Amino acid sequence: MFEHFPFWPARASTSAGQVDALFIFLLLLCGLVCLAIFALIIVFALRYRRRAGHQAEHIEGSNALELTWTVVPGCIFLCIFVWGAYIYFQERTPPEGAADVYTVAKQWMWKFQHEEGQREINELHVPVGRDVRMIMTSQDAIHSFFVPAFRIKQDVLPGRYTTAWFHATKPGTYHLFCAEYCGTMHSGMIGDIVVMEPAQYQAWLSGGGSTLPLAATGEKLFSELGCSTCHRSDMQGRGPNLVGLFGKPVLLEDGRTMIADENYLRECIQNPTLRIPKGYKPIMPTFQGLVSDEQLNALVAYIKSLKQSQPKQAAGSSVAAASQQPPATQVH
Amino acid sequence: MSDSSPTLAAHQPGLQHHFATMEQQTDASVMGMWVFLVTEIMFFGGMFVGYMIYRYMYYGPWLEGSQHMDFWWGTINTAVLLCSSLTMALGVRASQLGQRRMLVTFLLITILFGLGFLGIKSIEYHGHWVDGQFPGANFRFSGPNPAQVELFFSFYWAMTGFHALHVLIGIGLVTYVVYRSWKGAYGPDYHNPVENVGLYWHFVDIVWIYLYPLLYLISHKHLSG
Amino acid sequence: MSEHIASKKTYIVVWASLMCLTAATAGASYLELGHFNIVLALLIATCKATLVALIFMGVKYISQKMTWVVIVAGLFWLFILISLSMTDYISRSWR
Amino acid sequence: MTTAAVPMRERENYLNQEYGIKSWLLTTDHKRIALLYLLSITFFFFIGGFFALLIRLELLTPAGDLVQADTYNKLFTMHGQVMVFFFLIPAVPAVLGNFLIPIMIGAKDLAFPRVNLLSWYIFILGSALMLYTILNGGVDTGWTFYTPLSTEFLTTNVVAAAMAIFVVGFSSILTGLNFIVTIHRLRAPGMTWSRLPLFVWANYATSIIFVLGTPVLAISLALVGLERMFHLGIFDPRLGGDPLLFQHLFWFYSHPAVYVMILPGMGVVSEIVACFSHKRLFGYRFMALALIAIAVLGFLVWAHHMFVAGISLYAALIFSFFSYMVAIPSAIKVFNWTATLYKGSISYTTPMLYAFGFIGLFTMGGMTGLFVAALGVDVHVTDTYFIIAHFHYIMVGGMVMAYLGGMHFWWPKISGRMYPEGWGKLAALLIFIGFNLTFFPQFILGYMGMPRRYWQYSPEFQVLNVLSTAGASILAVGYLLPMVYFLWSMRYGKIADDNPWGAAGLEWMTTSPPTTSNFDEIPTVTWEAYNYDQLTEVPVERQ
């Protein structure tokens, strides 16, 4: 009965089940209470209808009853709050080692950049059973990445990264909507999330032409824009050493410490003199306007890929190896 | 609460038909004025919240922007407004005692101080305008992170602009009260409009008391950059 | 009217102290207190504001308690707006 | 108690005391100002309703084939702005509140009659600006004006719309100020706080929100205007401005504004339920405290509109917790209304049908509020049609039902005439059915994932949208009926005596319609609120 007249979208991610569980619990709880109240109203309205010989009894009220229907709903609400907060906590903490997909939302289209270098517009191919983390920013107004089948939604803000993650469990093609009003074709800013078996996904990946991995593009940009002159990985340059920086707390000039997440990296590239690490001078020029959002994603991906574990000289080779193929320059 | 004496007192000047006694009417209008001032607190409060948040996020540019303020003009302006509050308070006192000439002179001095404040403000605005510190196309700033400094100036212009507008409205109200008191409308038993205009004026002064340190005096630490 | 009328001397004394406080806050900006700069500045400004409110605006002599409640409510709501908004901005870098 | 129904022409009342345009446009009588407000908001109600019908017609088909995308965006924006700021917020406070509060507390008029007239003129100025916005090509920012869309990427009359709402905000600030001072200072001797009717308590709580919340909306819209006109880039992301700051400032007012819309409705329903159960309200003190609690707690919850907007995780937890705290007083009120019916003597007049409708629909609206306050579920349903259904259940199912119930309940007092009972019941039934058919399918649409403000949607949502549009047409007919028979009753309605319902309250002890100064001499109140045990019951056949 439910196929052609469904009451909720397909459950295609790990969190979909939990959200639906809470939703159904609330549906039953509130449905029962509503029906109870409607029944009471109808029964009272009929039983105590105004008729000759029937007098209204004057009841002042009863503090005990008032107390119960203050405390009891209070406790129930607390439980619902905790359950909802638990699910939200999970949705806002992406698991380690999730595959990053950099997203740029533009007035009325979605642009995705996979770590392996693939670029897609309004379509996102993801493998089943892998955690996928969306690192999203907008080039103009506020948009919102909404996949009903995964029960996730996250506004995409200009000038900042926002992240959302999901773990697809069922292959298929699912709707992608923009949920925050963003102008004329807000309703046209839709797309598809294509969840594929891992084998198919690999075939799709390799079939898409030999594109440079995002980190490699980032590395090329890193040297082209002259970042490597100050940010040296081998010795102490004028800029801080970026190897292993990602995820570590950074002590700033004004005494505050910030965790070097994507937003910190983005801010340092665009407004460098705003967050000066301790002991460095504000001499880095701003790259706002010089670097497009896609290039910014590539740079951030590259800096994130500089892991402390790789010995220094190997750092260059592992990335260099991948870029042996003819570097298709995508700098635009 | 309202001890309305059934026999209506002699119809005092200014007592409105739906109030039982003059005291009930005065209490009502003073309370009404304070409720209005609370709406003004929340009106300026919105900008103060924005200021606090951006100051927390961009302390450096805020420091940079604040050092482009003219320290001395700001301090003189604060003094001017405090003096105008003094003369307004003395004016209200004079109306309570029924001294019509003192009331008119004090209120005129208050208007002069108000105009003085606006004069100094326009000198500052002209200075900032010429230095290209009005946000928008012709914003010029040589120091580090010009974008956030432009944000600071947006707040400076918005907050001091709304405050100056309120000072202007205040001057208009005081002139109206001067005109009415020159005609002898206010005496010991009916001087409520003077009191309310006084409350409004003091409130506008209090807003400046907060604006002055927040915009002008962030700190005089010599910037390293 | 039963209203209390302050003496001229009170007003002059209050005015003088306000001027001194202005000088104090202007001077304090030269001190090197880092984050305490704003705390001190707001403290002095609040003292000046209470002085103006109590004496110049006659809040001290107001008989109706309700007006006190209105004033305190206004300030408390401003505090709600500032503090709850700041919870978002302060904890944004934690998660 | 009820004097003989002297034909209205002999007796002098606020309507026939003086005639002519000047007597209406320069009146300081709170009753006439209430009627002026009644005309203005009814005018805007039908403009907003017209936009709503166009939206529903467009959504009949998945493709955008009735109007262009821009026009559709303007339709839902102006539907929102006109309905929220020009009908829902002023409706009960400015019409029923203005008319009844002075009479209910035994005063001759509001504390500041001229400020009351000024508030109406400010409303008219705001209306002129809004009409200019509509006629000059409309505005398509959404009623929420989110930046940076509204400040940088739109070329429609954003500044004009922002100024219209900025101005009309001051009209409600002045009304709120007037009510607070009146209720504090002008109560008749003996009318202590515990004897105040709950309608007065409700408008007092609403005025708290008017006074403490509306200015923040004024400043946020003023800053949007300044940013568009003078590039004061306060919300401009290129300058490091945070778009969320606007959302914080906007929702700081706009969430309490939804309580502004529902609290007066609760006051009206309390009066109607008590009168037609001919019984004292259950737990009067808790009902009054619940109203104040909703108004105060309503200021702590605003960011539950922003759970996915990018606020920090911990802020979301705090606001979700407070959102559950504010749900408790609403629950208390629903339980108390239901308990009032117990052992009452209930008659099914039109106002009582509206009250039943209100309790039912407000309960469903409030319950779905629990869904969207739960963080996990809100991530899925926010910005979808679930939210549209939730707030329409409270605003249309709750507030408009209560407003119509109040209009029917006090119509004898306002016009001195009785409305036709049969038509009244028919209209109530039509509205109840049309409403549920319009908005219940939208809950399902929302959970299915249909985003809000969509001009074209995926085909699988069409069936529910067609149902919703069908419901909307029934609702429209339901709303037209009262306007017709209210006007009809002004001329041909049965002459109403002073207390046709046998209701408690000072307003039922003056003549209907009352004289300009309400009472010949101020009454002294010696009885408790809702003293129905001392009032004679009006038998069913006489209603």
mmCIF file of C-alpha atoms in Angstrom, chain C residues 77, chain D residues 183 193 196-209 256 259-271 281 283-299 326 328-334 336-337 358 362 530:
data_model
loop_
_atom_site.group_PDB
_atom_site.id
_atom_site.type_symbol
_atom_site.label_atom_id
_atom_site.label_comp_id
_atom_site.label_asym_id
_atom_site.label_seq_id
_atom_site.Cartn_x
_atom_site.Cartn_y
_atom_site.Cartn_z
ATOM 1 C CA TRP C 77 16.111 41.720 27.742
ATOM 2 C CA ILE D 183 -3.769 47.908 32.377
ATOM 3 C CA TRP D 193 -5.003 41.651 38.963
ATOM 4 C CA LEU D 196 -8.828 40.721 35.345
ATOM 5 C CA PRO D 197 -10.427 38.752 32.483
ATOM 6 C CA LEU D 198 -7.920 36.480 30.733
ATOM 7 C CA PHE D 199 -8.403 38.446 27.508
ATOM 8 C CA VAL D 200 -6.782 41.399 29.296
ATOM 9 C CA TRP D 201 -3.989 39.168 30.640
ATOM 10 C CA ALA D 202 -3.389 37.854 27.105
ATOM 11 C CA ASN D 203 -3.103 41.332 25.624
ATOM 12 C CA TYR D 204 -0.827 42.355 28.503
ATOM 13 C CA ALA D 205 1.538 39.468 27.695
ATOM 14 C CA THR D 206 1.343 40.369 23.998
ATOM 15 C CA SER D 207 2.225 43.974 24.796
ATOM 16 C CA ILE D 208 5.340 42.803 26.656
ATOM 17 C CA ILE D 209 6.475 41.195 23.400
ATOM 18 C CA PRO D 256 8.099 36.102 19.878
ATOM 19 C CA TYR D 259 3.452 34.317 20.214
ATOM 20 C CA VAL D 260 2.105 37.830 19.593
ATOM 21 C CA MET D 261 -0.178 36.177 17.068
ATOM 22 C CA ILE D 262 -1.386 33.327 19.269
ATOM 23 C CA LEU D 263 -1.552 34.834 22.782
ATOM 24 C CA PRO D 264 -4.498 37.180 22.115
ATOM 25 C CA GLY D 265 -6.244 34.240 20.434
ATOM 26 C CA MET D 266 -5.788 32.272 23.668
ATOM 27 C CA GLY D 267 -7.342 35.134 25.599
ATOM 28 C CA VAL D 268 -10.373 35.208 23.287
ATOM 29 C CA VAL D 269 -10.841 31.434 23.552
ATOM 30 C CA SER D 270 -10.634 31.541 27.346
ATOM 31 C CA GLU D 271 -13.487 34.072 27.399
ATOM 32 C CA LEU D 281 -12.290 28.808 33.973
ATOM 33 C CA GLY D 283 -7.192 27.094 37.142
ATOM 34 C CA TYR D 284 -7.504 30.847 36.457
ATOM 35 C CA ARG D 285 -4.161 31.665 38.125
ATOM 36 C CA PHE D 286 -2.261 29.015 36.139
ATOM 37 C CA MET D 287 -3.831 30.250 32.905
ATOM 38 C CA ALA D 288 -2.726 33.836 33.611
ATOM 39 C CA LEU D 289 0.782 32.763 34.625
ATOM 40 C CA ALA D 290 1.029 30.532 31.549
ATOM 41 C CA LEU D 291 0.344 33.549 29.319
ATOM 42 C CA ILE D 292 3.142 35.568 30.922
ATOM 43 C CA ALA D 293 5.454 32.520 30.863
ATOM 44 C CA ILE D 294 4.904 32.078 27.109
ATOM 45 C CA ALA D 295 5.688 35.762 26.514
ATOM 46 C CA VAL D 296 8.880 35.670 28.593
ATOM 47 C CA LEU D 297 10.200 32.223 27.553
ATOM 48 C CA GLY D 298 9.335 33.103 23.947
ATOM 49 C CA PHE D 299 12.404 35.349 23.933
ATOM 50 C CA VAL D 326 8.194 27.182 26.208
ATOM 51 C CA ILE D 328 4.944 23.491 28.620
ATOM 52 C CA PRO D 329 2.765 26.607 29.255
ATOM 53 C CA SER D 330 0.971 26.034 25.924
ATOM 54 C CA ALA D 331 0.266 22.462 27.000
ATOM 55 C CA ILE D 332 -1.057 23.722 30.354
ATOM 56 C CA LYS D 333 -3.504 26.027 28.574
ATOM 57 C CA VAL D 334 -4.905 23.297 26.347
ATOM 58 C CA ASN D 336 -7.126 23.818 31.270
ATOM 59 C CA TRP D 337 -9.547 24.627 28.444
ATOM 60 C CA PHE D 358 -9.139 26.539 17.961
ATOM 61 C CA PHE D 362 -3.871 24.665 18.105
ATOM 62 C CA TYR D 530 -15.903 34.666 35.529
#
